[in-house]
Short mmCIF file of C-alpha atoms in Angstrom, two decimals:
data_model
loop_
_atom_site.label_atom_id
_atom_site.label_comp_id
_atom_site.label_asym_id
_atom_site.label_seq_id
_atom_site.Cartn_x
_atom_site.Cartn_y
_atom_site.Cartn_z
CA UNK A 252 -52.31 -15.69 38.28
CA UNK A 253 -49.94 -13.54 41.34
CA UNK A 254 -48.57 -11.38 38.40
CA UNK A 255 -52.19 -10.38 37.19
CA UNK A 256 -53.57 -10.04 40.92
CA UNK A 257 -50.23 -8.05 41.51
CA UNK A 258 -50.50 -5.94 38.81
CA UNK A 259 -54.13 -5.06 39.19
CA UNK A 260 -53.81 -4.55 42.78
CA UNK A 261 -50.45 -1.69 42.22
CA UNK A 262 -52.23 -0.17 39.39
CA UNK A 263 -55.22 0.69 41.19
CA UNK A 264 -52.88 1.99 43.94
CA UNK A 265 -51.42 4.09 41.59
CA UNK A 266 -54.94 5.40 40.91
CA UNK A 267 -55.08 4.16 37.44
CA UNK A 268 -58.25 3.97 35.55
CA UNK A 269 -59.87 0.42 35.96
CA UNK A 270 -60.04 0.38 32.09
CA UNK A 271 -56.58 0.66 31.92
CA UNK A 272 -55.70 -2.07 35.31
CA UNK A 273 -57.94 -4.55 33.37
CA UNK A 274 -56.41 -4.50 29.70
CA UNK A 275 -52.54 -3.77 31.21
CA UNK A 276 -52.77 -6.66 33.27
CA UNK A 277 -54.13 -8.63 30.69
CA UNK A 278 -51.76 -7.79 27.71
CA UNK A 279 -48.48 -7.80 30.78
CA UNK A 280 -49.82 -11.67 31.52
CA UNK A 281 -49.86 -12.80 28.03
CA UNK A 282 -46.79 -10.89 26.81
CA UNK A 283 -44.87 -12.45 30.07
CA UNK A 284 -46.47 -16.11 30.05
CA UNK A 285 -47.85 -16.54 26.43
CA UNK A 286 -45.54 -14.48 24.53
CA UNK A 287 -47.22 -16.59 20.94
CA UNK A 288 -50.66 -15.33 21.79
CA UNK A 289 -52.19 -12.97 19.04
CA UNK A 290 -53.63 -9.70 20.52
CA UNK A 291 -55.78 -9.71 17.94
CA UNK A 292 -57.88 -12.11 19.63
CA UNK A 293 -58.03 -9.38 22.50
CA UNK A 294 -58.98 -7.31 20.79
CA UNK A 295 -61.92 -8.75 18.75
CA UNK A 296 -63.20 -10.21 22.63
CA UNK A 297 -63.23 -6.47 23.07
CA UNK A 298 -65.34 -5.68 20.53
CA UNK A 299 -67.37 -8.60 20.70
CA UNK A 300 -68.27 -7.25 24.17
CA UNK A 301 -69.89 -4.15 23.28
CA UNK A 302 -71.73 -5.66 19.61
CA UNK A 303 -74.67 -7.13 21.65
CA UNK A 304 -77.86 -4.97 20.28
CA UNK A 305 -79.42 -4.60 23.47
CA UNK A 306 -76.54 -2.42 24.74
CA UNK A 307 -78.12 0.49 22.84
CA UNK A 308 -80.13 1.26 25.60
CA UNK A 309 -76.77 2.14 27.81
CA UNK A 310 -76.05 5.50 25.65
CA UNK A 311 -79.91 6.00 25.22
CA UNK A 312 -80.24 6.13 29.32
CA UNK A 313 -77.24 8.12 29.56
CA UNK A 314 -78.44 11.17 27.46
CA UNK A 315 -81.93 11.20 28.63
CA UNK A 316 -79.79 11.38 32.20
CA UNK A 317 -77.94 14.16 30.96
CA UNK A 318 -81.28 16.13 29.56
CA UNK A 319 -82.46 16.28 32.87
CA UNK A 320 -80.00 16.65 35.24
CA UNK A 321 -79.20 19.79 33.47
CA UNK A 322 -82.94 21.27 33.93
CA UNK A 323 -85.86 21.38 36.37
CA UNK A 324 -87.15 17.82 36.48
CA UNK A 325 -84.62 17.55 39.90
CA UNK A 326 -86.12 20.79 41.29
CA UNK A 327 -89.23 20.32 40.82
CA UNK A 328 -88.88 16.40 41.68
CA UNK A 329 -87.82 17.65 45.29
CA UNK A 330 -89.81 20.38 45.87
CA UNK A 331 -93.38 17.64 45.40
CA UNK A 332 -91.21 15.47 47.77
CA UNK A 333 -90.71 17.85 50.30
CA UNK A 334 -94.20 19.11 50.24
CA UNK A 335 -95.64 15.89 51.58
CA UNK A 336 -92.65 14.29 53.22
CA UNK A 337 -90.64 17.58 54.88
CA UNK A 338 -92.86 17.92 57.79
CA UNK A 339 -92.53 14.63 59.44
CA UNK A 340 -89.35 13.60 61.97
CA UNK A 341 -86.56 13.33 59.71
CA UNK A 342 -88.56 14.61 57.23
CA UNK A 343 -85.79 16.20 54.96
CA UNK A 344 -83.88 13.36 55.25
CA UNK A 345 -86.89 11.30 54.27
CA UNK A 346 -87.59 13.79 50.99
CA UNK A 347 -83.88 13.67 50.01
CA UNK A 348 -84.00 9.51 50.48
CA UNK A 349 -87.62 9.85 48.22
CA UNK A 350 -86.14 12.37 45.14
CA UNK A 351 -82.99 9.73 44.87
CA UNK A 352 -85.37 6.43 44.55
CA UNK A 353 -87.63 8.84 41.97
CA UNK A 354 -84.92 10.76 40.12
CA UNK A 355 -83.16 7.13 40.00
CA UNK A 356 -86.60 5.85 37.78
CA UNK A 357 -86.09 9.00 35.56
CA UNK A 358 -82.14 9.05 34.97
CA UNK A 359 -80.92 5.25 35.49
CA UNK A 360 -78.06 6.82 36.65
CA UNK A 361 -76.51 6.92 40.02
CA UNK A 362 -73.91 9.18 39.42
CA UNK A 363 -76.76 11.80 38.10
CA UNK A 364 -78.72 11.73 41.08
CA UNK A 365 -75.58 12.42 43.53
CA UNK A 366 -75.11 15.52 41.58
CA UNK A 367 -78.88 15.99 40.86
CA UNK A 368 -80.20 15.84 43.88
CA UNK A 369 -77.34 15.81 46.42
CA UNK A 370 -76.28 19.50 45.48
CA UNK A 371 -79.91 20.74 46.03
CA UNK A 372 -80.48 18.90 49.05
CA UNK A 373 -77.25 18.73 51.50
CA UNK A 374 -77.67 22.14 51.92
CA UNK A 375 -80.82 22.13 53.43
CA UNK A 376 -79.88 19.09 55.68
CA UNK A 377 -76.91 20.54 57.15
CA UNK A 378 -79.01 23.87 57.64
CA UNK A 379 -81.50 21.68 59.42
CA UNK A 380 -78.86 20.56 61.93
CA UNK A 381 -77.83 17.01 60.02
CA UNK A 382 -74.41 16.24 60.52
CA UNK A 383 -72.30 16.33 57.55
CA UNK A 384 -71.00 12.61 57.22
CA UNK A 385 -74.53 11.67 57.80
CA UNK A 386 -75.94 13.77 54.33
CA UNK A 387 -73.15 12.41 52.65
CA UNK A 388 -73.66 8.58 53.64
CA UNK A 389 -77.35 9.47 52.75
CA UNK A 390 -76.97 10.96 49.30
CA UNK A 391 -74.77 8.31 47.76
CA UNK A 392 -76.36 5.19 49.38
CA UNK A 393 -80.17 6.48 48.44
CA UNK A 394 -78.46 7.45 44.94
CA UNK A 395 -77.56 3.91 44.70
CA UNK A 396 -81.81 2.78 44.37
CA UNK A 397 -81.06 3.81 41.05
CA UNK A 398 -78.94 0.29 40.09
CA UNK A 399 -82.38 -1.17 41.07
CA UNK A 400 -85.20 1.24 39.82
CA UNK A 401 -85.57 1.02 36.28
CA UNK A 402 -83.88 1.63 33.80
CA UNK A 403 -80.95 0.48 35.66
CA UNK A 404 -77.14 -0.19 33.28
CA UNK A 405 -76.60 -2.70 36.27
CA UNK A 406 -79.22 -5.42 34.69
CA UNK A 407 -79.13 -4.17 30.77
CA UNK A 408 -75.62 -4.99 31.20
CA UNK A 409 -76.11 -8.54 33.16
CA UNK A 410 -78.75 -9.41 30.82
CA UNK A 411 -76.71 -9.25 27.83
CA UNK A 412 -74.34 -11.34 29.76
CA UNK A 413 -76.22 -14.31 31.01
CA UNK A 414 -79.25 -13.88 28.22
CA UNK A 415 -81.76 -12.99 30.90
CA UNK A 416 -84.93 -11.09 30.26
CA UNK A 417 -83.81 -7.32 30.14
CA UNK A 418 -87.97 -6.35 30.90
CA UNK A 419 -88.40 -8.70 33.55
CA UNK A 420 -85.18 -7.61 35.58
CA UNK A 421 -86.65 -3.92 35.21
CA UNK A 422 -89.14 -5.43 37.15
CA UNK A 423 -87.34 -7.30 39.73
CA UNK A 424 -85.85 -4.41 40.31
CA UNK A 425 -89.20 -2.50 41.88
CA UNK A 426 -89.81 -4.62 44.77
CA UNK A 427 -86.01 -4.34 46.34
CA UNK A 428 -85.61 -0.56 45.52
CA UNK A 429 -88.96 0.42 47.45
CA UNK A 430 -88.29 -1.87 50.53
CA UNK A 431 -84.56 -0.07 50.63
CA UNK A 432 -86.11 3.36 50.17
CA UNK A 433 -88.84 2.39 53.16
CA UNK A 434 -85.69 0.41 55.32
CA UNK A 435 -83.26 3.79 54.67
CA UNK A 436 -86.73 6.24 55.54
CA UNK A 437 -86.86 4.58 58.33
CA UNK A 438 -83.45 5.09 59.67
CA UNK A 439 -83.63 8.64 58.58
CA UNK A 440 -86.30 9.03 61.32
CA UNK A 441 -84.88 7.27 64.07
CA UNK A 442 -81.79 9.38 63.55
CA UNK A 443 -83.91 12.54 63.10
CA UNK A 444 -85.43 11.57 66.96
CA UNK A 445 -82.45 10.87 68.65
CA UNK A 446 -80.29 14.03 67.29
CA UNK A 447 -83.73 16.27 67.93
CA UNK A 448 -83.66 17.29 64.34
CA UNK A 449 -86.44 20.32 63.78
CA UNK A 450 -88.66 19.66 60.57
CA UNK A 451 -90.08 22.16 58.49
CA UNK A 452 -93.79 23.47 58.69
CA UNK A 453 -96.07 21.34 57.03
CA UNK A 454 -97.37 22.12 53.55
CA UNK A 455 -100.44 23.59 53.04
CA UNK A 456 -103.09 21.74 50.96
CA UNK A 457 -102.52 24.61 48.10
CA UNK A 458 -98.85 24.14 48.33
CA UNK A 459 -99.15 20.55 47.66
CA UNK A 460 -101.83 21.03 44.75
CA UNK A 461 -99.12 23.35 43.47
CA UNK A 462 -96.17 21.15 43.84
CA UNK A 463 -97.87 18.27 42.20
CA UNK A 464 -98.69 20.49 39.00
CA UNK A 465 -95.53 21.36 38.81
CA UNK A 466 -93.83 18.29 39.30
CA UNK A 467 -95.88 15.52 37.66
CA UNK A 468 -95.30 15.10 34.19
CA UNK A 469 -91.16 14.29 35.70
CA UNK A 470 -92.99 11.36 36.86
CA UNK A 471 -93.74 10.22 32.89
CA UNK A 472 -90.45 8.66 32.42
CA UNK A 473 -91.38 5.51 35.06
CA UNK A 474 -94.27 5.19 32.93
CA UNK A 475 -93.13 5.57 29.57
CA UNK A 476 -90.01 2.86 30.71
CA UNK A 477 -92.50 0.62 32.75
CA UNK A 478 -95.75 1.03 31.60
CA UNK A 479 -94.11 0.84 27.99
CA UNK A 480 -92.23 -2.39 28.73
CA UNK A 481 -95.42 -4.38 30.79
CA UNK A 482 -97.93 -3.21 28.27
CA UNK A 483 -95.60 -4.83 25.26
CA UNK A 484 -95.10 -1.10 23.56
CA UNK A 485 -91.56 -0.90 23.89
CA UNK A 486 -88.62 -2.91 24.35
CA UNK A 487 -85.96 -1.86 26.87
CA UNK A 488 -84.04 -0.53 23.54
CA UNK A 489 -87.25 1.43 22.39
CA UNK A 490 -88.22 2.39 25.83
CA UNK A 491 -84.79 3.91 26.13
CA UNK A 492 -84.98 6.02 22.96
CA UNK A 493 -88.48 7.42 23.90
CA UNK A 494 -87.39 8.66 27.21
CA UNK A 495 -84.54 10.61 25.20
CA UNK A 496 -88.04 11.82 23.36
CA UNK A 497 -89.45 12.57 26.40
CA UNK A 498 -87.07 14.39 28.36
CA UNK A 499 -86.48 16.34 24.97
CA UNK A 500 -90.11 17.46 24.78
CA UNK A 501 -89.75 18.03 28.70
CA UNK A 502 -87.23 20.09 29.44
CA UNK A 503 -86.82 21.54 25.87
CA UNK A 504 -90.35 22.67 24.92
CA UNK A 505 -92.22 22.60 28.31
CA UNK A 506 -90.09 23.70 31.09
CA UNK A 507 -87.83 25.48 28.12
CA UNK A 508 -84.81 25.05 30.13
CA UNK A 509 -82.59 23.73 27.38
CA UNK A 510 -81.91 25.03 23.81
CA UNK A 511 -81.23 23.21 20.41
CA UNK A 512 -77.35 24.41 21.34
CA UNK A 513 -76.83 23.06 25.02
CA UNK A 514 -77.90 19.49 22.90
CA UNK A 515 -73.96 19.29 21.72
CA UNK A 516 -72.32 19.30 25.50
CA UNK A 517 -74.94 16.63 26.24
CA UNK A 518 -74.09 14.57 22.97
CA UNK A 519 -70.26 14.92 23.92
CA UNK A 520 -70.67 14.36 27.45
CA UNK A 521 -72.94 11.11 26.57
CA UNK A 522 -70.22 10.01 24.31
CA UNK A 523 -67.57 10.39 27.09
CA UNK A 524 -69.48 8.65 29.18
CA UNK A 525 -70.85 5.84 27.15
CA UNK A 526 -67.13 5.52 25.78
CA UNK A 527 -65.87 5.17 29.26
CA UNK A 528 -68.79 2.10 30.43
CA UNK A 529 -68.12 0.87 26.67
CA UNK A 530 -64.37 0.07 27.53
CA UNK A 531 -65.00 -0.82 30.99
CA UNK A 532 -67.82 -3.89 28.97
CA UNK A 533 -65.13 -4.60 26.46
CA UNK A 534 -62.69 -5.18 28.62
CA UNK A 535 -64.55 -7.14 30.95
CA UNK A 536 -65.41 -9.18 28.19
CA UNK A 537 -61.52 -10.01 27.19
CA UNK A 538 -60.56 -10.31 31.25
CA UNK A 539 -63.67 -12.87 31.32
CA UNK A 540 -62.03 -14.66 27.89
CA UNK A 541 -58.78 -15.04 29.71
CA UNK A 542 -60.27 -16.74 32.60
CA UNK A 543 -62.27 -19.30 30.58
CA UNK A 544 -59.40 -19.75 28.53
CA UNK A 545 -57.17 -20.64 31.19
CA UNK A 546 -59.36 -22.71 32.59
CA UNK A 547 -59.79 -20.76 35.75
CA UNK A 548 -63.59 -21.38 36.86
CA UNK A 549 -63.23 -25.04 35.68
CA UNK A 550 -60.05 -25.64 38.50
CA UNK A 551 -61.69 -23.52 41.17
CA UNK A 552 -64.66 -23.42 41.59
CA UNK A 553 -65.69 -27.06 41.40
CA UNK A 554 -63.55 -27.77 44.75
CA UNK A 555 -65.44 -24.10 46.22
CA UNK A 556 -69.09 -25.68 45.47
CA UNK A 557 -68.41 -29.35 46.14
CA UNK A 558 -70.72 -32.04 45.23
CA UNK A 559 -74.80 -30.99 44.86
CA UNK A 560 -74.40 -27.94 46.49
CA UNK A 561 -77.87 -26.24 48.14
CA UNK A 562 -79.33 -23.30 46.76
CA UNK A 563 -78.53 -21.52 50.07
CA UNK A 564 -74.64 -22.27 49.62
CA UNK A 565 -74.45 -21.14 46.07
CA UNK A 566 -76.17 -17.73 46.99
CA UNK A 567 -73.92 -16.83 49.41
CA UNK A 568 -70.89 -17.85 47.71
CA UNK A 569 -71.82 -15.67 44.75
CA UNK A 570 -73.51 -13.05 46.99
CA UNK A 571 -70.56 -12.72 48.97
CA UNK A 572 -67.86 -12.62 45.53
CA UNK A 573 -69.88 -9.80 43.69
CA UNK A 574 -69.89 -7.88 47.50
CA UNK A 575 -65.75 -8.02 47.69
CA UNK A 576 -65.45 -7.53 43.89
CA UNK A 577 -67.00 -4.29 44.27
CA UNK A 578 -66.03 -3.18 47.07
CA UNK A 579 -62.01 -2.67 44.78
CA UNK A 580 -63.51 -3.01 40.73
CA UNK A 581 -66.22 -1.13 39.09
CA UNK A 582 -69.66 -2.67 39.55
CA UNK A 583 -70.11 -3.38 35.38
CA UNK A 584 -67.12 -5.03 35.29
CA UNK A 585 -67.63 -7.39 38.09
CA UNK A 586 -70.95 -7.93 36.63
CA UNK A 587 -69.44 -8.63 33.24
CA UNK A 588 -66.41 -10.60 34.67
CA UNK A 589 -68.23 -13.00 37.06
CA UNK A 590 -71.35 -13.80 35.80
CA UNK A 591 -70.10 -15.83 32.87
CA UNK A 592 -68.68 -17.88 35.43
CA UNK A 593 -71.18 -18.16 38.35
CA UNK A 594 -74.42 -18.00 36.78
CA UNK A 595 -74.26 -22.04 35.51
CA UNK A 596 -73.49 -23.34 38.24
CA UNK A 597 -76.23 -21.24 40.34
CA UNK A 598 -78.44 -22.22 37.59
CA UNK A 599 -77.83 -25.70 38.10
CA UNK A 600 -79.11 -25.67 41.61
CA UNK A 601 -82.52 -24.06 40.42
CA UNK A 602 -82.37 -20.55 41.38
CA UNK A 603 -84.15 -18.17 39.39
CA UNK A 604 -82.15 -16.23 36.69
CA UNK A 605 -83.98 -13.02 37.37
CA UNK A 606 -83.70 -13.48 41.02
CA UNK A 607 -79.75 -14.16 40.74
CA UNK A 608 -79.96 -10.87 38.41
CA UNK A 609 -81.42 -8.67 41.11
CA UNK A 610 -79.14 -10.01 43.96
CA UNK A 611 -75.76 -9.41 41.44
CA UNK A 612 -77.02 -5.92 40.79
CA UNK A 613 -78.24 -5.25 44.46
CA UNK A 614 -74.55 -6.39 45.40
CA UNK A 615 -72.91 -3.58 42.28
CA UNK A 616 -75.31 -1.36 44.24
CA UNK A 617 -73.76 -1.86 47.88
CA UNK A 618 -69.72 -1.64 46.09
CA UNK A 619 -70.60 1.23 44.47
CA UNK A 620 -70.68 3.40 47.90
CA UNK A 621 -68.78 1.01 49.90
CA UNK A 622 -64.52 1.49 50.78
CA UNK A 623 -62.17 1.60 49.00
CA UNK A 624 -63.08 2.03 46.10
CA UNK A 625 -67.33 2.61 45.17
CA UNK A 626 -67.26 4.86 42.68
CA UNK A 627 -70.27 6.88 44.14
CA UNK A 628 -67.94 7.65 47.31
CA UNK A 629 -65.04 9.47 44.29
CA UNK A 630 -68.42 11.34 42.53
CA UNK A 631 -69.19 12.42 45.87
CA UNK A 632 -65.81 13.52 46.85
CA UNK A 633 -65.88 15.53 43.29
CA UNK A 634 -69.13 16.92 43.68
CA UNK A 635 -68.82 17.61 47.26
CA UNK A 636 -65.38 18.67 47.77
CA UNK A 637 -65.53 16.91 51.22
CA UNK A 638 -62.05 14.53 52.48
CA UNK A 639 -62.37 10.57 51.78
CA UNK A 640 -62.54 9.72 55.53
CA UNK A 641 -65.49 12.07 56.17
CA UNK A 642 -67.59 10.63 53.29
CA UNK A 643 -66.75 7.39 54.30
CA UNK A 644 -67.35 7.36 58.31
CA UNK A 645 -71.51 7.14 58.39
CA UNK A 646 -71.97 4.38 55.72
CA UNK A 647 -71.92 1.40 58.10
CA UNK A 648 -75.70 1.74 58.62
CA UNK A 649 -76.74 2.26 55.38
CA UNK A 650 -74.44 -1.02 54.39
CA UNK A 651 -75.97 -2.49 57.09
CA UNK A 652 -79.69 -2.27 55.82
CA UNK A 653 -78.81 -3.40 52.06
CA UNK A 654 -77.23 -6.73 53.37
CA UNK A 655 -80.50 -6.91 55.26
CA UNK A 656 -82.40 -6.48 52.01
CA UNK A 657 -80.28 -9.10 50.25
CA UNK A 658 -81.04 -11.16 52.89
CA UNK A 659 -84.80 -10.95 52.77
CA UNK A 660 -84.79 -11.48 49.26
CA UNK A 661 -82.93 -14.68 49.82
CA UNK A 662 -85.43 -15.60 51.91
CA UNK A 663 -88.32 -13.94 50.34
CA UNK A 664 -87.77 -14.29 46.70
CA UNK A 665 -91.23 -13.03 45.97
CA UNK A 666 -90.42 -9.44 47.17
CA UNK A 667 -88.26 -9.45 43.82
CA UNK A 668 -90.06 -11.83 41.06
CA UNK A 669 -94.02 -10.97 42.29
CA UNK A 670 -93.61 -8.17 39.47
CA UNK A 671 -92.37 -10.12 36.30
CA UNK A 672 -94.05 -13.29 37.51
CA UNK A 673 -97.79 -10.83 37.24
CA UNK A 674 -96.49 -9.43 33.54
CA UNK A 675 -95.97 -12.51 32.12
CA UNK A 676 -93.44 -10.89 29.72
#
């Protein structure tokens, strides 16, 4: 196992792409220790990892992403936002925290919402008198609600895994997102007092009339994806395919903002995309074969539990695994890698599936804008054109609150299964 650590651990150095760490490691441990082994079983655990039907939805979710960020639904997201929220202490702050959580129940896609509404709204904050660091910390930890808002990748992808309910973790995932939106709205304002940050002039009651018109029917995709799900319409897989439908009809025939050409760069950036998450799953899949086959779970982790282990134990253990995992590897992987190999015995102990879904995904949430290597803090960077170290230096708050959310919902499971316990589904 020290020459696959060792060789993940340089590659990445290198800067490598994690698709390429994963399988080089893997193929450089079997060619150096099990010369015999046939590749060909590598590669069909590849493929077998990106068969399962329900990953459909991953590519669906991606275009609709793409649709949107490309036209007005952020604008217009942002400007209904501001109109109510802008006018209270830390108000912008608050509107920019608001349009994440919201644009994060249209896209899915956290990356999409840095760029979506990050670019629209750090200008205003830093024009307001918000320090820089601060917007950025913002941005990318608000942009992370999306892992938890439905549709989220983070629990299509763990479902398919462990064989949980798909429907039932979009609903999980409600409870958590809106108490980290309220937790992170809250900061905003405290900061907004003590750095005697100026709000803008309240809306008038014609300016939010107008705002609303214009920004409502971005609001459909929640209740196409939700509403189609809970009322038994749609499955995640169909519910993904009409909010392609949707944001067609949207942004192509009422806003107008796209044309039956501009559909080609998003069906070859989707492709790129879903290509790159598609190797990431596949590969997760054959690093996950390699540790059952050696054995791996079976000689560690029985000594790392113990004998009947409480519920409390096991939830930290894996709570705290998925936090370091993705804090260096990309959140699907970790979720594809480790929860083959945690979820039984966490099972065993009588924690909730869906419950053990949301805190795995909350955890992918917190990695993904958390040093080294979150891959929201390298979007940012791109997007942004800001140094690491600046990006970095205000997310210690905002890390701060999640772990407080992940322990409430220890605590208080109900904040995450009161949803799919109601639907019945």
């Amino acid at each position: 196992m020290l020459l696959l650590v060792s060789s993940m651990i340089i590659q990445l150095l290198f800067g490598f792409p994690f698709m390429v760490v994963l399988l080089g490691s893997l193929i450089l441990y079997l060619t150096v220790y099990m010369p015999n082994f046939s590749m060909n079983v590598i590669i069909q655990q590849v493929v077998t990892g990106i068969i399962p039907p329900s990953l459909v939805a991953v590519p669906m979710f991606i275009l609709a992403a793409n649709i949107i960020t490309s036209g007005q639904a952020a604008k217009r997201l942002i400007g209904m936002t501001k109109a109510f929220l802008g006018h209270i202490p830390g108000g912008l702050a608050i509107t920019t925290n608001a349009a994440c959580t919201m644009f994060g129940a249209v896209s899915g896609s956290t990356q999409a919402t840095v760029a979506a509404i990050g670019g629209t709204m750090r200008p205003m904050l830093l024009e307001a008198g918000y320090s820089s660091p601060f917007t950025l910390a913002l941005i990318i930890n608000a942009s992370d609600i999306a892992f938890l808002i439905p549709p989220s990748i983070g629990f299509i992808v763990y479902g398919v895994v462990t064989g949980t309910s798909v429907g039932k973790l979009f609903l999980a995932g409600v409870g958590p997102g809106i108490l980290i939106f309220l937790l992170f709205s809250l900061y905003a304002y405290i900061y907004s007092k003590r750095n005697n940050i100026v709000s803008p002039a309240k809306a008038t009651w014609r300016e939010k009339i107008d705002s609303v018109k214009s920004g409502i029917l971005v609001m459909g995709f929640p209740v196409i994806i939700i509403g189609g799900i809970y009322g038994g319409i749609f499955s995640p897989t169909e519910a993904a395919a009409a909010s392609v439908a949707y944001a067609l009809i949207l942004e192509g025939l009422i806003y107008k903002t796209i044309k039956f050409s501009d559909m080609i760069d998003h069906f070859l950036q989707t492709g790129v995309v879903t290509g790159v998450v598609f190797v990431l799953v596949g590969a997760g899949n054959a690093f996950s074969f390699l540790l059952s086959f050696l054995r791996i779970p079976q000689t560690y982790l029985p000594p790392l539990f113990g004998e009947n282990p409480s519920q409390l134990y096991v939830i930290f253990i894996v709570v705290v695994a998925y936090f370091i995992a993705c804090m260096f590897v990309d959140p699907i992987v970790a979720i594809y890698v480790l929860s083959p190999i945690f979820a039984p015995y966490v099972l065993q102990t009588g924690v909730d599936p869906v419950l053990l879904g949301v805190l795995v995904v909350l955890q992918a949430a917190i990695g993904s804008a958390t040093p080294p290597f979150g891959c929201d803090i390298f979007t940012a960077q791109l997007i942004f054109r800001r140094p690491y170290m600046e990006i970095i230096s205000h997310t210690p708050p905002f890390i701060f609150i999640l772990l407080l959310v992940t322990a409430l919902l220890v605590a208080f499971p109900q904040i995450a299964l009161f949803l799919p316990n109601a639907a019945l589904i």
